XYZ file of C-alpha atoms in Angstrom:
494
model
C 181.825 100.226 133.560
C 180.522 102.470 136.074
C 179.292 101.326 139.559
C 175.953 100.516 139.653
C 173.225 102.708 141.815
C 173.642 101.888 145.390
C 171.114 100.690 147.630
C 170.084 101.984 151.207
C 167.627 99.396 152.169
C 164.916 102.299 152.587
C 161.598 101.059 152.104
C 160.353 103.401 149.271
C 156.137 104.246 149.876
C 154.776 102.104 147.343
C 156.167 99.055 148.381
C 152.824 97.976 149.960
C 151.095 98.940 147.297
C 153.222 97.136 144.522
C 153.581 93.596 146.090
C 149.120 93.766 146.812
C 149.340 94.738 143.025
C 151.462 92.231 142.275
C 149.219 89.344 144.299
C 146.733 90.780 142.666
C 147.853 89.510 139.243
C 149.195 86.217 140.425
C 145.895 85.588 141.382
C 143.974 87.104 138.172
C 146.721 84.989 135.722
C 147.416 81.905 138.169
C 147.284 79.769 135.398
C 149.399 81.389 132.622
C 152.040 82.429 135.110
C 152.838 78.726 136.135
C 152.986 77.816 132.786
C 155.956 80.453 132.701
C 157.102 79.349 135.794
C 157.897 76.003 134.838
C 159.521 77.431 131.509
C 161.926 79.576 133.770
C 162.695 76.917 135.835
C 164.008 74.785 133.002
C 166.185 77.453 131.586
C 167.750 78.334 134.960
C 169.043 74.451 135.271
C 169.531 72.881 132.092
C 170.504 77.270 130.279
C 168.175 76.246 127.536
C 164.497 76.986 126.535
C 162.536 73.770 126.421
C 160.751 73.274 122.729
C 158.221 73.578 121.936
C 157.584 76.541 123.374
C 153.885 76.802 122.569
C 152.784 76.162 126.251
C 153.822 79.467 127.353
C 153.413 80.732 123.551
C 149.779 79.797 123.672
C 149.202 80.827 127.179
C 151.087 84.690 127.921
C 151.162 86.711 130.876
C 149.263 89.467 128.893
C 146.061 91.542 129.989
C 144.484 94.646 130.950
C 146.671 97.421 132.806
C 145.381 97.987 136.206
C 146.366 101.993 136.750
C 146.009 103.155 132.848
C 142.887 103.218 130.690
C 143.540 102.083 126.853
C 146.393 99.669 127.532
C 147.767 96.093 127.329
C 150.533 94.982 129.611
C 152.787 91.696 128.111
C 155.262 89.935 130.187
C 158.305 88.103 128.470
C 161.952 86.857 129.102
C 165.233 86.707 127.829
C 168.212 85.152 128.762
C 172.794 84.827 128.680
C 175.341 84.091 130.269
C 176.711 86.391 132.599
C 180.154 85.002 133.243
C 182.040 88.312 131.776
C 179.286 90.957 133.083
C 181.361 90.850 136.372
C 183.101 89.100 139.094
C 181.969 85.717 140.038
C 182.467 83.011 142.505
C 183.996 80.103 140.967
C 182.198 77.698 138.954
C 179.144 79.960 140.017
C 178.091 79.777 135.850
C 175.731 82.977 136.253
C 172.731 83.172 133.861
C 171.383 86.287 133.253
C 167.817 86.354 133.412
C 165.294 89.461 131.812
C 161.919 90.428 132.341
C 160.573 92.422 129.788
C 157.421 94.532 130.468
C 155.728 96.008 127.332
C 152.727 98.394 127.244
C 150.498 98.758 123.751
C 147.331 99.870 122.722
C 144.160 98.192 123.384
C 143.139 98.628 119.730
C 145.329 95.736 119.261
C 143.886 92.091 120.075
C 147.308 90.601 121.619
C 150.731 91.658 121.509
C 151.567 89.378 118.669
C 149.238 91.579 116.489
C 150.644 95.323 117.909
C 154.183 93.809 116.855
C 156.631 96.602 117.020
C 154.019 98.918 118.013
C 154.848 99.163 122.160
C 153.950 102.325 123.862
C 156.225 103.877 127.065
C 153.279 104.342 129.186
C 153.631 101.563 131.905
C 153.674 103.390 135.293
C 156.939 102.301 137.505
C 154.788 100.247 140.331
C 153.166 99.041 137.952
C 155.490 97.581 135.636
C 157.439 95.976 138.946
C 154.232 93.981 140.022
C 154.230 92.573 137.051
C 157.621 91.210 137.060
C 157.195 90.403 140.809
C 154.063 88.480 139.958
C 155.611 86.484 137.289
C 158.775 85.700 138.958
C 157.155 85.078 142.515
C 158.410 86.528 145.719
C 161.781 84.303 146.175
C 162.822 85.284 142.857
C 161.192 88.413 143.105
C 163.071 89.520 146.122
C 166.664 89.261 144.076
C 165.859 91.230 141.044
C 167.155 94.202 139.717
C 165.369 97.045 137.479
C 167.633 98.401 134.919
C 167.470 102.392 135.491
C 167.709 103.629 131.805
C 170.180 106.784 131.207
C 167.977 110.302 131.927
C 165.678 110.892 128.635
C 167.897 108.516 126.631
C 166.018 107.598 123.431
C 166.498 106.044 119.879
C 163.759 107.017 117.007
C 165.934 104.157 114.917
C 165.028 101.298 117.310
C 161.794 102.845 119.851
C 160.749 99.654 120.480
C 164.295 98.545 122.440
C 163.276 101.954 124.897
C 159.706 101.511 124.833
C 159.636 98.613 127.666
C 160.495 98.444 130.745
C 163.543 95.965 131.692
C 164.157 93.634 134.943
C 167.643 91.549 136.022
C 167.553 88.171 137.614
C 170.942 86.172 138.142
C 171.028 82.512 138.607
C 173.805 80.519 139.568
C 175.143 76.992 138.807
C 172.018 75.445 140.349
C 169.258 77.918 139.405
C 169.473 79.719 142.746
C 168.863 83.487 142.208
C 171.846 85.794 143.977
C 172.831 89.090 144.015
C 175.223 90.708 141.226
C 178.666 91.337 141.998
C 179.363 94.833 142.730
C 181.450 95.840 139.329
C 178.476 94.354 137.458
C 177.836 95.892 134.043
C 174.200 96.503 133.574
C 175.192 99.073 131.193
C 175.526 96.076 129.103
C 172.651 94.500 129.902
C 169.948 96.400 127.733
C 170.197 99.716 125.303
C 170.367 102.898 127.327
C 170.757 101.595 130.804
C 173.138 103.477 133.369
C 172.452 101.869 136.556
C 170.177 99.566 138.561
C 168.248 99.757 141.416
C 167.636 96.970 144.086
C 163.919 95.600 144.571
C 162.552 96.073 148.175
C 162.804 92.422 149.178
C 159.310 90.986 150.567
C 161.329 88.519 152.782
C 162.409 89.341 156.305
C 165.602 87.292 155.967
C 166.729 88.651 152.156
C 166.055 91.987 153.615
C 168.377 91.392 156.737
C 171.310 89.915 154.818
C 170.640 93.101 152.170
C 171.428 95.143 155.290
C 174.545 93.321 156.266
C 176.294 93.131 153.097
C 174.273 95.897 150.467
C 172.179 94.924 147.447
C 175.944 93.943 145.121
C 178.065 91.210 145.798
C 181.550 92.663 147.246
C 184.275 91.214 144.420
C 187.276 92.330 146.263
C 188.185 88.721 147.481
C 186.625 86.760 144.572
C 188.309 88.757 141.154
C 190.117 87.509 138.677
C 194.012 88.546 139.305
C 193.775 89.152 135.229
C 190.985 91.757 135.963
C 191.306 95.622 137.513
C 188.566 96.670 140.199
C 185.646 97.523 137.379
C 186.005 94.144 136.327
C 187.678 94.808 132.989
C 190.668 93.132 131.486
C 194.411 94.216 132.951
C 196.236 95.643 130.381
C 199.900 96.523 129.957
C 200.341 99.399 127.194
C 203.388 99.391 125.283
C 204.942 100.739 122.311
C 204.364 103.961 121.532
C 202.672 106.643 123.269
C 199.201 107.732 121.470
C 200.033 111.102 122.135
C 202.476 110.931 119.388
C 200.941 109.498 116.585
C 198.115 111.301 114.080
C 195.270 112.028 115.379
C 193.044 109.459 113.779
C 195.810 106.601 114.309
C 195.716 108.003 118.514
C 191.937 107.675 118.992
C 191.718 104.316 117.001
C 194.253 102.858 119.245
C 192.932 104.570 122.225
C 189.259 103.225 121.100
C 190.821 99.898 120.834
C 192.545 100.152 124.125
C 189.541 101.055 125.924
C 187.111 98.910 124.076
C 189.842 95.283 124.262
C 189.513 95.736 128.181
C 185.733 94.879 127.797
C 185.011 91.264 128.776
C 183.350 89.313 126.272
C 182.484 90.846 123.119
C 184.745 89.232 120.974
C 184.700 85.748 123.263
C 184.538 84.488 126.482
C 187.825 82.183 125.723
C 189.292 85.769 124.617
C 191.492 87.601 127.393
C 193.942 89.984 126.171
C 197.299 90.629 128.142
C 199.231 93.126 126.303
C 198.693 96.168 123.277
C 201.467 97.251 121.508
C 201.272 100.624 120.128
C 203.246 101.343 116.638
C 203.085 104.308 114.188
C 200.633 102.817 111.615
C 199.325 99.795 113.987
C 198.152 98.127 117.064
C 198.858 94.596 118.133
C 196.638 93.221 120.732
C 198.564 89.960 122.336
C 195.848 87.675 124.018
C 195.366 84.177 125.518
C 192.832 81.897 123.962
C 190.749 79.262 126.305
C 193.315 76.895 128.064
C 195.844 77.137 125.371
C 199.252 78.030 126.668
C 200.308 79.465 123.704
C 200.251 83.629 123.954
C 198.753 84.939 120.247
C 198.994 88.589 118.451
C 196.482 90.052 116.148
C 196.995 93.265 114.080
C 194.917 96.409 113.671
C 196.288 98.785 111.121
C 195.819 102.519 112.490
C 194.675 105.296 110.007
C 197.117 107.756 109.711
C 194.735 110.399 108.147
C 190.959 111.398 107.673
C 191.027 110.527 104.697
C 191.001 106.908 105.014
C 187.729 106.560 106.831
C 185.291 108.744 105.223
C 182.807 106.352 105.013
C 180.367 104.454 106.690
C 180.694 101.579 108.397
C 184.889 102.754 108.941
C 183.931 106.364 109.156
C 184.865 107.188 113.228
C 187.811 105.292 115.440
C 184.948 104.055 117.102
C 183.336 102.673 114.219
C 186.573 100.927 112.882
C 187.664 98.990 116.319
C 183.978 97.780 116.666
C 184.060 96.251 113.044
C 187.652 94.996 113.519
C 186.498 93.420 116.933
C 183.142 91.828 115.097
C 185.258 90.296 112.634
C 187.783 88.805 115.340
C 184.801 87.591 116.920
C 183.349 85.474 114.163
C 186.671 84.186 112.789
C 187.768 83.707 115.834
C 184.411 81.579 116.611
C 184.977 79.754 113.156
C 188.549 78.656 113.697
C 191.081 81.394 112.988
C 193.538 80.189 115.510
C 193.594 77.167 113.558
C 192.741 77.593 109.643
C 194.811 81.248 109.524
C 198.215 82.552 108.868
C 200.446 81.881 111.546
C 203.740 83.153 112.580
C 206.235 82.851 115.610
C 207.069 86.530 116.601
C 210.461 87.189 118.058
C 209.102 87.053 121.540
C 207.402 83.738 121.266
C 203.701 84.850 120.450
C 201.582 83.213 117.648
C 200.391 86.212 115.527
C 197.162 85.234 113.276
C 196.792 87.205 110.203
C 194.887 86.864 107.357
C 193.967 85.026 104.738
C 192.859 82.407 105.982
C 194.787 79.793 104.257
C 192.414 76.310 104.113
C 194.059 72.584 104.174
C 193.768 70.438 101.486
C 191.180 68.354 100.943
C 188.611 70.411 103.605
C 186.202 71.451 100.707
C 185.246 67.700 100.463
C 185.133 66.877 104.605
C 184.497 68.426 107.786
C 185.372 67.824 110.946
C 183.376 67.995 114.340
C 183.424 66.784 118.232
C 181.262 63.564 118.504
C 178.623 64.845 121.108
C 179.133 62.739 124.419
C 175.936 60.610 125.342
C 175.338 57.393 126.450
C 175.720 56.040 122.788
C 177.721 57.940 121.572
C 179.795 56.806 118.122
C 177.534 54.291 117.348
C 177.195 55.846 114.073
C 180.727 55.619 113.996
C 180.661 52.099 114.271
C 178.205 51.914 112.180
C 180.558 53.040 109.248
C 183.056 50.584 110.195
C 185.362 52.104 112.570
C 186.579 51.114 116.060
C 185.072 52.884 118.747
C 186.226 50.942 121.954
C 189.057 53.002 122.743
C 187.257 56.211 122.537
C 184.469 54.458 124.421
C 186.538 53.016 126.925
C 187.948 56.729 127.896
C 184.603 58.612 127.660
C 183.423 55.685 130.536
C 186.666 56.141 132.591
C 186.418 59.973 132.370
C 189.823 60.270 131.010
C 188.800 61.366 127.244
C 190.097 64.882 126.437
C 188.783 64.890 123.176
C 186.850 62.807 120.644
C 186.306 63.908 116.535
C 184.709 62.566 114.003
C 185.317 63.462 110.010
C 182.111 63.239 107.643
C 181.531 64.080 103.675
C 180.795 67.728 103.607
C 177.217 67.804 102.639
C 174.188 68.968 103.676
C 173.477 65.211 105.320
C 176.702 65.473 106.949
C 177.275 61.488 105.549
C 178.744 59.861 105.855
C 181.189 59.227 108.622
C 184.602 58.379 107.200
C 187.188 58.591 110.026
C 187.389 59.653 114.140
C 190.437 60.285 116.198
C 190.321 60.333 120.195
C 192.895 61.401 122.929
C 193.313 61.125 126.601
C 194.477 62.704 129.075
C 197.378 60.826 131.030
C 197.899 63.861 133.087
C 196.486 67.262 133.993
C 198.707 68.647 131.061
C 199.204 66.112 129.080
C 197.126 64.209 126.207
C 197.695 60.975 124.534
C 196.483 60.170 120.874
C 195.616 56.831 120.855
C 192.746 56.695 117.859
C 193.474 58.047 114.561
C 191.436 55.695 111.867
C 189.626 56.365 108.713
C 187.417 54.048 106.405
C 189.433 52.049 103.894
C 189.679 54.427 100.593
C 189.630 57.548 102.498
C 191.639 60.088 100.907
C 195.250 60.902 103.409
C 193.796 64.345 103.569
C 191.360 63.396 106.177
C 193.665 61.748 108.514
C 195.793 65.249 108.070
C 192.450 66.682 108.696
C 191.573 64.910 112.178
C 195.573 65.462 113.244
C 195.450 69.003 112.797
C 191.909 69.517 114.240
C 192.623 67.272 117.204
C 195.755 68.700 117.902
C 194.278 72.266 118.205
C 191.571 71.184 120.140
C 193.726 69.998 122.742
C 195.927 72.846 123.151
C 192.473 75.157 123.382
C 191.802 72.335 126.248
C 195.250 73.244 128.451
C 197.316 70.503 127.050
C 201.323 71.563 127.210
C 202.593 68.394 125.768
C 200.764 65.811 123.189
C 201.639 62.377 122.410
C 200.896 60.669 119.144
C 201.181 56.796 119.273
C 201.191 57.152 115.406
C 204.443 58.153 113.032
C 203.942 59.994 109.963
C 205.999 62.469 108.388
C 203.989 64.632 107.595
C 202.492 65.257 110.993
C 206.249 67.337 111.455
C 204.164 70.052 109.518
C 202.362 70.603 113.145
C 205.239 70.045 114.980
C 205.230 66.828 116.234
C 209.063 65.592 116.864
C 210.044 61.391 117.849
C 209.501 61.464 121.445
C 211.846 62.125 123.216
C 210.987 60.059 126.324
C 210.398 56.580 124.391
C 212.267 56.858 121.266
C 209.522 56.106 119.022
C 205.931 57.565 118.103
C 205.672 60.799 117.865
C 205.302 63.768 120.260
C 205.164 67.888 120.298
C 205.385 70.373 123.083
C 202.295 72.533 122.458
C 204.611 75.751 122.733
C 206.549 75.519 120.205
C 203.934 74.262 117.538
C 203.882 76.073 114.392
């Protein structure tokens, strides 16, 4: 995560040159580029492309290079979130916008029909008025181009190199800002090392530029869970790698390095602790809100022998499959669905396999999405929605879920459970309710699912205003306070 290329504010000589250029095509593609203008727009409020797409589809930014004989330019976009690229302002919700600017052969009628085919021969100046043109000069004047690492190529993948690539961030309300100054554009596109500024067209960008540098200073604004660079704080402990085999020290040191990254296996994901051990590593982490402090296991080669082959064939190699694999189960419900195990100091360690509940091959279930009607289908089926209703309207509900026949219909609807919150850390379930006949697995279903759900959301303590045995199974005690119902303190929940 090294510092990005600094800035000096020095006009460079083609400045002039680049922003007539880039009028130039504003004017020549008026039309097409407000079409794309209103599509960018969209995306930097509501962080979704509008469908259908076909107005800008059926309209691109696409035409003859200016300065080379023989070629096409095309102008598209792409877009993420930005939150763990770098430090952030609260609740600033950064999107990361890109400008892609791909060159190819004239031989070719559009750039749908040269496909893959793109050709590196869009000149610098060039390639910026095109991104200035399309992103107009208030945008324009807060973008970035990605500088890609000195002759860096890839035969595998040319058409990732052959383009040239432009950064845009957006904040909470589609304003465009500056990135922070540990921002990692390295991660932004293949082969990038750095950035460099644009020359802002506007006297007032340009002044503030002056005053404060083309990158956000972080210092006041990090998170006290991150070092300087932005990455992950980390306290080592266990063994030292220097004393283990050599393919168990760089796996762990790969791991080490690569767990710091923000991100990659989840932006609830932010480990705290890695605990070194002959044969493996334990990464302890915090999930979302949950107050709960989990462990996951990577076992450490202890020779060569045991990865000789592709895709576990370098250190490297095996922490970035063991991190994909965190990441998807992880995204699909590890914390909830695998093996799960008090350590001695209090941490949840998730191991596999993942272990499914009874009766979850036959139903599923998922958050009712919050509209203004929303459950109807729910009452539909027969079940009481006013409670859940009544929350969602008062701005209390912490969490609303709805169990359906697991089919490709998802039909129908055969049970919901809701919860509020009565305080900033506590939850109250107060709707639990399935359609008459519904197998008891569902109701053990929506407990379990709901009760997760609200620990992810930063509830310590949850209330169930429902008694059942077998809810002990998640850990839910009488309550203590009223001598009835049922209640569990999140942190000590199986």
């Amino acid at each position: 995560m090294s510092r990005p290329t600094e800035y000096d504010g020095t006009p460079s000589n083609g400045v002039p040159e680049i922003v007539a250029m880039a009028d130039h095509i504003a004017s020549m593609y008026a039309d097409e580029i407000a079409v794309y203008q209103d599509l960018l727009r969209h995306i930097a409020v509501d962080r979704t492309s509008p469908q259908p797409r076909r107005p800008v589809d059926d309209h691109p930014v696409e035409g003859p290079s200016l300065t080379v004989p023989g070629l096409r330019i095309h102008v598209r976009h792409s877009y993420q979130n930005a939150a763990d690229l770098g430090s952030f302002p609260a609740e600033a919700n950064p999107l990361l916008l890109r400008i892609h600017v791909q060159g190819f052969s004239d031989e070719y009628q559009d750039r749908k029909a040269a496909r893959s085919n793109l050709v590196d021969s869009v000149t610098d100046p060039e390639s910026e008025a095109w991104t200035r043109a399309l992103l107009g000069q208030r945008w324009a004047d807060y973008a970035y181009e990605l500088v890609r690492t000195p002759k860096q190529t890839n035969t595998a993948k040319p058409m990732l190199f052959a383009q040239r690539v432009y950064a845009l961030l957006l904040d909470a309300d589609g304003e465009p800002t500056l990135a922070p100054d540990n921002f990692a554009f390295q991660r932004v596109w293949n082969g990038i090392d750095s950035a460099r500024k644009f020359i802002p067209t506007s006297s007032a960008v340009a002044a503030h530029l002056v005053a404060v540098g083309p990158f956000l200073k972080t210092a006041d604004i990090r998170d006290p869970n991150t070092e300087a660079d932005g990455g992950w704080r980390l306290h080592i402990t266990g063994d030292d790698t220097e004393t283990l085999p050599t393919p168990a020290a760089a796996t762990a040191r790969s791991l080490i390095r690569r767990v710091r990254v923000r991100g990659p296996v989840s932006s609830r994901f932010r480990p705290t602790r890695v605990h070194v051990e002959l044969d493996q590593v334990r990464v302890y982490f915090r999930w979302a809100k949950n107050p709960n402090l989990f462990a996951m296991t990577l076992r450490l080669p202890q020779s060569g022998d045991e990865s000789s082959s592709p895709p576990l064939d370098t250190p490297d190699s095996i922490v970035a499959v063991c991190l994909s694999n965190w990441r998807e189960n992880l995204r699909t419900g590890l914390l909830v669905w695998g093996q799960r195990t008090r350590l001695d100091d209090g941490a949840v360690h998730i191991s596999w396999p993942i272990t499914e509940m009874t009766g979850s091959r036959q139903h599923r279930v998922a958050a009712v999405p919050r509209h203004d009607t929303s459950g109807s289908w729910l009452a539909r089926a027969g079940l009481n929605i006013g409670a859940a209703r009544e929350a969602l309207e008062s701005g209390v509900l912490a969490c609303w879920l709805q169990a359906h026949v697991d089919n490709r219909e998802a039909r129908p609807f055969v049970g919901h459970a809701a919860a509020r919150w009565i305080d900033d850390t506590t939850a109250r379930i107060d709707v639990l309710e399935v359609v008459s006949g519904t197998p008891q697995s569902v109701v053990t279903q929506l407990v379990h699912s709901i009760t997760h759900t609200l620990a992810n959301a930063g509830a310590r303590a949850i209330e169930l205003h429902f008694t059942d045995e077998s809810f002990a199974k998640f850990g839910y005690v009488p309550n203590p306070t009223s001598g009835h119902d049922m209640y569990l303190d999140v942190t000590t929940m199986p």
